[in-house]
PDB file of C-alpha atoms in Angstrom:
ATOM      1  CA  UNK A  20     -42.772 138.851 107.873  1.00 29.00           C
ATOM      2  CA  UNK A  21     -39.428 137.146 108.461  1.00 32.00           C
ATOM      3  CA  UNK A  22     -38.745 136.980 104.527  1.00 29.00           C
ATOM      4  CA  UNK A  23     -40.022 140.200 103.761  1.00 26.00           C
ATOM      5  CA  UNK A  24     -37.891 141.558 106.579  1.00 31.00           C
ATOM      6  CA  UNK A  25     -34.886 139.730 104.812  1.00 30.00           C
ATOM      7  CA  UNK A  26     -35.638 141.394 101.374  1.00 28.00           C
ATOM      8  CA  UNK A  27     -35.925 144.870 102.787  1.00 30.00           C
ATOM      9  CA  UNK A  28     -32.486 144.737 104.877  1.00 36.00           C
ATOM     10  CA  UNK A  29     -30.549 143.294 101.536  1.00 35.00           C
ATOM     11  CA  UNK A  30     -32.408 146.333  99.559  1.00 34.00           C
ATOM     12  CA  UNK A  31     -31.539 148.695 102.074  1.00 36.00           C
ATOM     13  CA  UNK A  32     -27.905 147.399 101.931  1.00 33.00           C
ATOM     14  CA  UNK A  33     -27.612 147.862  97.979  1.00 29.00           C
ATOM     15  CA  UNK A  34     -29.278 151.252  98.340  1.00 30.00           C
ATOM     16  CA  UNK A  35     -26.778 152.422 100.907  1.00 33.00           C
ATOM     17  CA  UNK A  36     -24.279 151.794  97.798  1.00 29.00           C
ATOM     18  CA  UNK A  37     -25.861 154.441  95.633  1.00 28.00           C
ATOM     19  CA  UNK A  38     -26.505 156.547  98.426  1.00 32.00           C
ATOM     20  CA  UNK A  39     -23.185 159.332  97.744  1.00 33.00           C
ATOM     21  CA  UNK A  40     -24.765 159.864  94.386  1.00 30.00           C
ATOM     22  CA  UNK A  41     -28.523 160.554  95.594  1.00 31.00           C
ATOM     23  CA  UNK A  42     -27.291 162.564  98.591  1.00 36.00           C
ATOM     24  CA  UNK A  43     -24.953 164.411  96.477  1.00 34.00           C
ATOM     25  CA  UNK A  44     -27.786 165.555  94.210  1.00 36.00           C
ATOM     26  CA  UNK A  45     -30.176 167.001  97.343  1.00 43.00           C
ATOM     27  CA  UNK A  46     -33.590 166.240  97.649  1.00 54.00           C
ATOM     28  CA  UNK A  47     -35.905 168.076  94.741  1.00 46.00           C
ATOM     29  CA  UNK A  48     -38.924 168.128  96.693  1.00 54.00           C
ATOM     30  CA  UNK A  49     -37.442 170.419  99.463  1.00 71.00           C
ATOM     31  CA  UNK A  50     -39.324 173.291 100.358  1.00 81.00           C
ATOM     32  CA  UNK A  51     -38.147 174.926 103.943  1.00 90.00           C
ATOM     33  CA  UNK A  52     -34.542 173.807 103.141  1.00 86.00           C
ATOM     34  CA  UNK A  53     -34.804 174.638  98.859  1.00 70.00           C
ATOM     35  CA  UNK A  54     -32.536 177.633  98.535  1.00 77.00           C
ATOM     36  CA  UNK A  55     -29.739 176.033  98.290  1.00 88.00           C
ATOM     37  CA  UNK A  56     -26.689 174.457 101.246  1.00 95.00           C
ATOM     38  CA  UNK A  57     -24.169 177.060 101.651  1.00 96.00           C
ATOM     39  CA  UNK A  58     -21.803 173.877 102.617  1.00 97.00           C
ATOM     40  CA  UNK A  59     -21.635 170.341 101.048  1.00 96.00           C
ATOM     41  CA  UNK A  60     -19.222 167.799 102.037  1.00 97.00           C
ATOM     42  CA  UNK A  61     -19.721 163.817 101.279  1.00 95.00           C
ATOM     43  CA  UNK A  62     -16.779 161.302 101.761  1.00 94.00           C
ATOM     44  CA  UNK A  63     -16.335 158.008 103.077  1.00 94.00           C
ATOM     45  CA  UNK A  64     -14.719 157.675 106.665  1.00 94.00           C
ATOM     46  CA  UNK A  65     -11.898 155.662 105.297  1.00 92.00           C
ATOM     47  CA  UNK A  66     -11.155 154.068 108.509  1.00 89.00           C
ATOM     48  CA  UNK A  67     -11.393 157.548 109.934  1.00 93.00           C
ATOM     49  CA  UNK A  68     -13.732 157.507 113.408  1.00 94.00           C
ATOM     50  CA  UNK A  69     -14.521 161.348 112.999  1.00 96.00           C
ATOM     51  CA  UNK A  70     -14.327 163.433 110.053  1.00 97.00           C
ATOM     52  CA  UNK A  71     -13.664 167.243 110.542  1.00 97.00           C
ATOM     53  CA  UNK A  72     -15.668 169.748 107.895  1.00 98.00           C
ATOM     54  CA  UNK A  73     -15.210 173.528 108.440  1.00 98.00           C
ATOM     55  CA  UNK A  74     -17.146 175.931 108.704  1.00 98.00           C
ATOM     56  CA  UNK A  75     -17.380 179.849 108.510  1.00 98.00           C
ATOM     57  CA  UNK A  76     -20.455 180.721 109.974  1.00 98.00           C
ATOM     58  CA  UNK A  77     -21.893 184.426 110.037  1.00 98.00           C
ATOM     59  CA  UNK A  78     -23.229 186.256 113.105  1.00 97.00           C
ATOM     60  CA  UNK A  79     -26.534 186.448 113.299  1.00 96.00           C
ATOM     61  CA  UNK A  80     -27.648 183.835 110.543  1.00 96.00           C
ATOM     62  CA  UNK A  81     -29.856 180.576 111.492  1.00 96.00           C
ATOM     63  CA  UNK A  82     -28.513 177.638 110.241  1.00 97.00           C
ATOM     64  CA  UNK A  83     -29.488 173.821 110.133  1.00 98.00           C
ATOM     65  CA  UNK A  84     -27.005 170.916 109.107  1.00 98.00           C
ATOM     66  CA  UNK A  85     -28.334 167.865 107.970  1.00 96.00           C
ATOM     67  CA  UNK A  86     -26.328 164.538 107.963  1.00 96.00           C
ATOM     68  CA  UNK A  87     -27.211 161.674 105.871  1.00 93.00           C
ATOM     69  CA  UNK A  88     -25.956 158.656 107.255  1.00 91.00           C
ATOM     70  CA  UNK A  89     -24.774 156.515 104.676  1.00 89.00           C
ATOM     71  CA  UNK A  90     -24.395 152.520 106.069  1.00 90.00           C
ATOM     72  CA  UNK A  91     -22.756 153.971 109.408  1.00 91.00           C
ATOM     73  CA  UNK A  92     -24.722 155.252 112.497  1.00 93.00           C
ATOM     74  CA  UNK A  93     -23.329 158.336 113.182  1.00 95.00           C
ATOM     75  CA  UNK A  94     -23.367 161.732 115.392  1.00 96.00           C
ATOM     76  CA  UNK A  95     -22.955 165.714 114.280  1.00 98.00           C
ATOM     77  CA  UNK A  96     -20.915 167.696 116.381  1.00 98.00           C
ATOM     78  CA  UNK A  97     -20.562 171.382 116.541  1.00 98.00           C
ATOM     79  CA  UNK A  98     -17.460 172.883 118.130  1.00 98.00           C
ATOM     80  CA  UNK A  99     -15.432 176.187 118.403  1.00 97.00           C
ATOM     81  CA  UNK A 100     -12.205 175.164 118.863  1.00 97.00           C
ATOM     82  CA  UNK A 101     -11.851 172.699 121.057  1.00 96.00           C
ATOM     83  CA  UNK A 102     -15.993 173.986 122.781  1.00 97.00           C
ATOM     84  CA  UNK A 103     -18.314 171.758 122.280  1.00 96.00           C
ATOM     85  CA  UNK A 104     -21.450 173.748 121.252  1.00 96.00           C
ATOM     86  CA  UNK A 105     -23.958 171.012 119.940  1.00 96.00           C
ATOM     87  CA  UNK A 106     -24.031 167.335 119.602  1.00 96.00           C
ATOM     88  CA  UNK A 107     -26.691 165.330 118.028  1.00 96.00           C
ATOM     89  CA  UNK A 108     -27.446 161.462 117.359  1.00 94.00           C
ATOM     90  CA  UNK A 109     -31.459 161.024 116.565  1.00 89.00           C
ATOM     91  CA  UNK A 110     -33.484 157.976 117.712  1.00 90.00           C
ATOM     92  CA  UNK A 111     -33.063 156.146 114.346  1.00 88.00           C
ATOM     93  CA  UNK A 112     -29.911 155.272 114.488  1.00 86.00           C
ATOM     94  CA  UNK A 113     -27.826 154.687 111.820  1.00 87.00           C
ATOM     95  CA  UNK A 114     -31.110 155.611 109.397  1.00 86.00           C
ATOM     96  CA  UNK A 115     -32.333 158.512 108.263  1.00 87.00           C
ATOM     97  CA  UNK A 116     -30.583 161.616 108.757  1.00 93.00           C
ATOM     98  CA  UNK A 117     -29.577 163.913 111.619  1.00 95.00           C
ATOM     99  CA  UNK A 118     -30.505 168.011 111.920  1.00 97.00           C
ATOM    100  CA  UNK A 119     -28.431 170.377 113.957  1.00 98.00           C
ATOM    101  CA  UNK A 120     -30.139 173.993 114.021  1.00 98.00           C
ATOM    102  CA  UNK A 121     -27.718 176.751 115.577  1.00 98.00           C
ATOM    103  CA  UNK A 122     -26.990 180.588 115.574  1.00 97.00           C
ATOM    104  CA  UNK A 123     -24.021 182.040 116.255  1.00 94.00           C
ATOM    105  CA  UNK A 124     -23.730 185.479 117.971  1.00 94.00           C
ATOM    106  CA  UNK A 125     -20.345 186.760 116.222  1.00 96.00           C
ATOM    107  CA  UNK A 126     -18.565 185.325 112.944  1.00 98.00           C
ATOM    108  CA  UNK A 127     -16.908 182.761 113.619  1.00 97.00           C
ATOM    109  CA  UNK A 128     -14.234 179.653 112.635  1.00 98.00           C
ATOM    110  CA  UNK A 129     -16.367 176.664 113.350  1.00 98.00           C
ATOM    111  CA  UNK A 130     -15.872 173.233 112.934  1.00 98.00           C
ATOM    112  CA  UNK A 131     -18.571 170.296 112.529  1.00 98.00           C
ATOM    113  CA  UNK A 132     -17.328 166.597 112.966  1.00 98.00           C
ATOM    114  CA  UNK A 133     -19.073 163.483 111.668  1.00 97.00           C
ATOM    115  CA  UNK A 134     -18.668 160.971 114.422  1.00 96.00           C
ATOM    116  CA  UNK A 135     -19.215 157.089 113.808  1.00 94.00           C
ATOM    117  CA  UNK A 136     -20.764 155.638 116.848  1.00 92.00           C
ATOM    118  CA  UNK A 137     -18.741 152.161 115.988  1.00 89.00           C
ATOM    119  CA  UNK A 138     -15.509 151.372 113.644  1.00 90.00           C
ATOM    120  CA  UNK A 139     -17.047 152.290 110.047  1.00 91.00           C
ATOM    121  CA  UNK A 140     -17.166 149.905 107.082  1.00 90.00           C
ATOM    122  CA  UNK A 141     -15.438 149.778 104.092  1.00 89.00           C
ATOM    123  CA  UNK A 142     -18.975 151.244 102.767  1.00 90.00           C
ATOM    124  CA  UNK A 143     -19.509 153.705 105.573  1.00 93.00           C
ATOM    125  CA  UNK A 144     -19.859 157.318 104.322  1.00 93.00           C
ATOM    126  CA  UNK A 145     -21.708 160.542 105.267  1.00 95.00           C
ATOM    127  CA  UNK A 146     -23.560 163.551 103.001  1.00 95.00           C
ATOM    128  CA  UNK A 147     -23.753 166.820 105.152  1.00 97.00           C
ATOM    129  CA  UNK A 148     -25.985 169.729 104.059  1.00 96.00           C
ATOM    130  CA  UNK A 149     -25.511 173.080 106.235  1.00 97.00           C
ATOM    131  CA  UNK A 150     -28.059 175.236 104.978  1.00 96.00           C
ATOM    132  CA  UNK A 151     -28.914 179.389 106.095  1.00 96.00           C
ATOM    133  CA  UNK A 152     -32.429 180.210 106.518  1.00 94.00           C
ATOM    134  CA  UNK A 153     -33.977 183.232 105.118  1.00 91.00           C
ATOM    135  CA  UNK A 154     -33.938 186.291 107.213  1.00 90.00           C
ATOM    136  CA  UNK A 155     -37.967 186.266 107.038  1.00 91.00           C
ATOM    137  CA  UNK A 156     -38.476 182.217 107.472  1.00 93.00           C
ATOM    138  CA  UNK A 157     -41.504 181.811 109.387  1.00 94.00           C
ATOM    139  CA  UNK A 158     -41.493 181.751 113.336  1.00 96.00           C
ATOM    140  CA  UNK A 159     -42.902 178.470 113.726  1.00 97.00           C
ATOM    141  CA  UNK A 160     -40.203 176.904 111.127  1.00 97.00           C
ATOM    142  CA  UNK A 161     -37.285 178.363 113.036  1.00 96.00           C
ATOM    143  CA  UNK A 162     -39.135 176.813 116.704  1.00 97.00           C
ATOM    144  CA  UNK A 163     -39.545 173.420 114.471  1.00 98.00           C
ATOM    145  CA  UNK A 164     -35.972 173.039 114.019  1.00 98.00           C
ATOM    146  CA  UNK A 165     -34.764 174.079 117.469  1.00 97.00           C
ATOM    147  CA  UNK A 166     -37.107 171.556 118.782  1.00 96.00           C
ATOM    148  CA  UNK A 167     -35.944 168.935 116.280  1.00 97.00           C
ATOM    149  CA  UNK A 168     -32.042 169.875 117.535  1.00 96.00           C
ATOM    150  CA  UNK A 169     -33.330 169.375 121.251  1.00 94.00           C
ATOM    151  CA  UNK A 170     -35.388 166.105 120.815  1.00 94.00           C
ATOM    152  CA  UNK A 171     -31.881 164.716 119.336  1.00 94.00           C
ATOM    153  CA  UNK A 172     -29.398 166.020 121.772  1.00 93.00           C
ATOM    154  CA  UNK A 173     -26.566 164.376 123.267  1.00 86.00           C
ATOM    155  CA  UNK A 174     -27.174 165.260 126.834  1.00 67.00           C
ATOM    156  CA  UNK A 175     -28.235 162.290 128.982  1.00 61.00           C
ATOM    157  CA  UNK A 176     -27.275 158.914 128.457  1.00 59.00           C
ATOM    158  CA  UNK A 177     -31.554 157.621 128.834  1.00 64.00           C
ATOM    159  CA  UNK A 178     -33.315 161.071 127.423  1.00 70.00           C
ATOM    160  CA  UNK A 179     -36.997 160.360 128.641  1.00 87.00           C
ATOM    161  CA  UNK A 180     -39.140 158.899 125.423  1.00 91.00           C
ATOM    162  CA  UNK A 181     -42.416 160.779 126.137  1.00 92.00           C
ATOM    163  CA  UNK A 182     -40.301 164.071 125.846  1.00 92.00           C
ATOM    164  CA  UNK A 183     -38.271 163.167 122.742  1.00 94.00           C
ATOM    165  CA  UNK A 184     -41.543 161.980 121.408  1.00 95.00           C
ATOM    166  CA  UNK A 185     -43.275 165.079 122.343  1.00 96.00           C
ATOM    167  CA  UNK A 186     -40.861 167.314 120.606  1.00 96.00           C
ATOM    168  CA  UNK A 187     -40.567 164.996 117.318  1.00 97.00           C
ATOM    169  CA  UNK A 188     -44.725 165.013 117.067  1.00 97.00           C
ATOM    170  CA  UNK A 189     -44.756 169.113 117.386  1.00 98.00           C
ATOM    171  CA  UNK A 190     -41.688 169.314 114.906  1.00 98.00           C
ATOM    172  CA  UNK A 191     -44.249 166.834 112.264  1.00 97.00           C
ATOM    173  CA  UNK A 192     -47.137 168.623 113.041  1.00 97.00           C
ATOM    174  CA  UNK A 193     -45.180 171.766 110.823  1.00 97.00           C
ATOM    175  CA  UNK A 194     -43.633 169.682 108.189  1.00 96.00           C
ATOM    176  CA  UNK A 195     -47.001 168.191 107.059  1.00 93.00           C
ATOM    177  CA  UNK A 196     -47.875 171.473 106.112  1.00 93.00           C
ATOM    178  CA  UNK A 197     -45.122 173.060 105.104  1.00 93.00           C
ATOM    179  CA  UNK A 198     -42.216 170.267 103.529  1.00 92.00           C
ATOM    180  CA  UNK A 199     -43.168 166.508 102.958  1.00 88.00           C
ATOM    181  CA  UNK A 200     -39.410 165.450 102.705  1.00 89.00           C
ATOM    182  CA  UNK A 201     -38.475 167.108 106.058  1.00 94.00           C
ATOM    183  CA  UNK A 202     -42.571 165.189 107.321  1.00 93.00           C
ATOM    184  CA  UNK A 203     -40.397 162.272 106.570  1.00 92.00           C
ATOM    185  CA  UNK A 204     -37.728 162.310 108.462  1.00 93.00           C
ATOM    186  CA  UNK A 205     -39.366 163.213 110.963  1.00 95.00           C
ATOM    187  CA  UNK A 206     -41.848 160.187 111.077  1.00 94.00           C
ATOM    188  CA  UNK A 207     -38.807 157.763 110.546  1.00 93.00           C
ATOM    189  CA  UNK A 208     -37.320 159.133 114.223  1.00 95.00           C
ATOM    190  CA  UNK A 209     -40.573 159.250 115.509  1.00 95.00           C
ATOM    191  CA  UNK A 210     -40.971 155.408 114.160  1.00 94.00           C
ATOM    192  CA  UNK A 211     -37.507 154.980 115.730  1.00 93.00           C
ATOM    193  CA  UNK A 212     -39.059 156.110 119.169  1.00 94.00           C
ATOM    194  CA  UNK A 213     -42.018 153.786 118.675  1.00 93.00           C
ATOM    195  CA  UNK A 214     -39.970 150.763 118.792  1.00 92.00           C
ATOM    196  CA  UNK A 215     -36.826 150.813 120.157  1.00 89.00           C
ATOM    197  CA  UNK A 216     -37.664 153.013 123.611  1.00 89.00           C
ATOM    198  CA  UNK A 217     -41.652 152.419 123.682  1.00 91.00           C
ATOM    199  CA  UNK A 218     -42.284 149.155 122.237  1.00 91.00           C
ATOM    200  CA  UNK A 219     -45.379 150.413 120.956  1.00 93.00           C
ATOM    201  CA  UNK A 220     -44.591 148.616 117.500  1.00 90.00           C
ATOM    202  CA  UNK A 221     -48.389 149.280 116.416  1.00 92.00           C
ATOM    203  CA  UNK A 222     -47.618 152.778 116.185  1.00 93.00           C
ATOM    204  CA  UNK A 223     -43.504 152.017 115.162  1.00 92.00           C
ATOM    205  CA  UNK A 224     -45.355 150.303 111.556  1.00 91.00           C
ATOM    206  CA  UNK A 225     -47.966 153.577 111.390  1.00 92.00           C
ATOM    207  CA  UNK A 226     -45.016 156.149 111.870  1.00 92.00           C
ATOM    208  CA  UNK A 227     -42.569 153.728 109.205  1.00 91.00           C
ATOM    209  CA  UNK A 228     -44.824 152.949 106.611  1.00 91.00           C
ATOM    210  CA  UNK A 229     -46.016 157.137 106.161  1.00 90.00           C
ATOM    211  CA  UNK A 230     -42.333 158.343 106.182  1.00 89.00           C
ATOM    212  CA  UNK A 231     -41.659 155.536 103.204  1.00 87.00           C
ATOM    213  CA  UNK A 232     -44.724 156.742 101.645  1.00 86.00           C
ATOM    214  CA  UNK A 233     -43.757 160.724 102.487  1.00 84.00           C
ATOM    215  CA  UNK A 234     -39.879 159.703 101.053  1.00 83.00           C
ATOM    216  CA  UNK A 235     -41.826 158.492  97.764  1.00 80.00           C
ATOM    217  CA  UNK A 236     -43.471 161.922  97.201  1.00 75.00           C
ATOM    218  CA  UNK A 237     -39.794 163.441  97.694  1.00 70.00           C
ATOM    219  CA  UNK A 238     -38.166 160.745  95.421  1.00 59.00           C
ATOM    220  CA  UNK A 239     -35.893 160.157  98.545  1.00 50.00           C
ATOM    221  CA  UNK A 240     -34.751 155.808  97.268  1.00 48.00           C
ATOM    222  CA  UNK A 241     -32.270 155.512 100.067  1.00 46.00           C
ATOM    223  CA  UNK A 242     -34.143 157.082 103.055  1.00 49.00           C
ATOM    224  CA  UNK A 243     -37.392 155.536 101.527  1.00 46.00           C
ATOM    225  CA  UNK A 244     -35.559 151.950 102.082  1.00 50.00           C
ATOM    226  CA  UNK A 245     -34.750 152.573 105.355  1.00 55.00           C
ATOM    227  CA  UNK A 246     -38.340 153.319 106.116  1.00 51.00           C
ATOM    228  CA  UNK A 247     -39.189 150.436 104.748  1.00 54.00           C
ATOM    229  CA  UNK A 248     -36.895 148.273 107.124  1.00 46.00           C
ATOM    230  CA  UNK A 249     -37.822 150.046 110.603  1.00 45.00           C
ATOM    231  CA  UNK A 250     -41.312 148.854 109.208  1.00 53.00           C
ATOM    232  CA  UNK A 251     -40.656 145.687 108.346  1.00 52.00           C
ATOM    233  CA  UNK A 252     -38.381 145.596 111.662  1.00 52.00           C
ATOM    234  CA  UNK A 253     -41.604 146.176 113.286  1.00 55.00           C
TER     235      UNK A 253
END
């Protein structure tokens, strides 16, 4: 295991250098989150700890941001002016990406910042998707993303495991049917959980090695690779 642990981490660390141009071109296999992103912004930090990214969001539309971390652990913020209205950092760290599901009551002049948990590499970048949801998306779609947003939340510094586990198994339990990319992502924080808060690294591998296999079907490289590494890590 120890040298196949070393290959994966030195693939997932070339991958992460092709990972603005993969990003940038969205995932094909995308079913729930298909239409289209009505905002795309992917940069490098720069040296920059946050990185601000308007937003103009309409009353009365559901949206959900996704953040692909690109060799930097990161959090999405949501604010209104100086109000903090969401903040999200999922189990996996700095793999994977991060979903932030909100609705806004009035039109507003919103801001989302991309916050590096420590000083960001040369290499460090983000890709951030914000996506609207059709007026007549399914019920249990819209509860699968608010769940998703609350098993991720930045509200406790110890957020109890069996909950956040809870929550991530319910949100997987719709993607399985209904999008295999989003089934991935899903699995990889759910691996995440597994093995960094549970120890259960049995069920940490299971988790890892279907989200690689789930990223294959969605001809995801990058977030394939670092499926492949919380498995390995396992």
């Amino acid at each position: 295991m120890p040298g196949l642990l070393v290959t994966l981490r030195c693939r997932g660390l070339a991958l992460a250098v092709l990972a603005f141009a993969l990003a940038a071109c969205g995932r094909p296999d995308d079913r729930v989150l298909g239409g289209g992103p009505v905002l795309e912004s992917a940069a490098a930090y720069d040296g920059r700890p946050i990185v601000p990214v308007p937003f103009a969001a309409t009353a009365g539309r559901h949206y959900v941001a996704r953040l692909q971390q690109v060799d930097a652990d990161a959090e999405l913020a949501l604010l209104d002016g100086t109000r903090l209205l969401a903040r999200v950092a999922g189990p996996a760290r700095g793999l994977g990406a991060e979903y932030l599901s909100f609705i806004v009551p009035e039109d507003r002049e919103l801001r989302f910042e991309i916050r590096a948990v420590s000083p960001p590499g040369r290499s460090a970048g983000y890709s951030l998707q914000v996506h609207a949801l059709p007026d007549d998306v399914p019920a249990d779609v819209v509860a699968a993303f608010e769940r998703w947003t609350r098993a991720a939340a930045v509200a406790e510094p110890h957020p109890d495991a069996d909950r956040v586990l809870a929550d991530l198994r319910a949100v997987e339990s719709v993607w399985d049917v209904r999008d295999p990319a989003l089934a991935a992502d899903v699995r990889l924080q759910i691996a995440a959980v597994e093995y960094w808060q549970r120890d259960d690294w049995g069920a940490a591998v299971d988790a890892a090695e279907r989200a690689a296999a789930d990223y294959g079907r969605a001809r995801d490289a990058v977030a394939g690779a670092d499926a492949d590494v919380l498995a390995a890590l396992a």
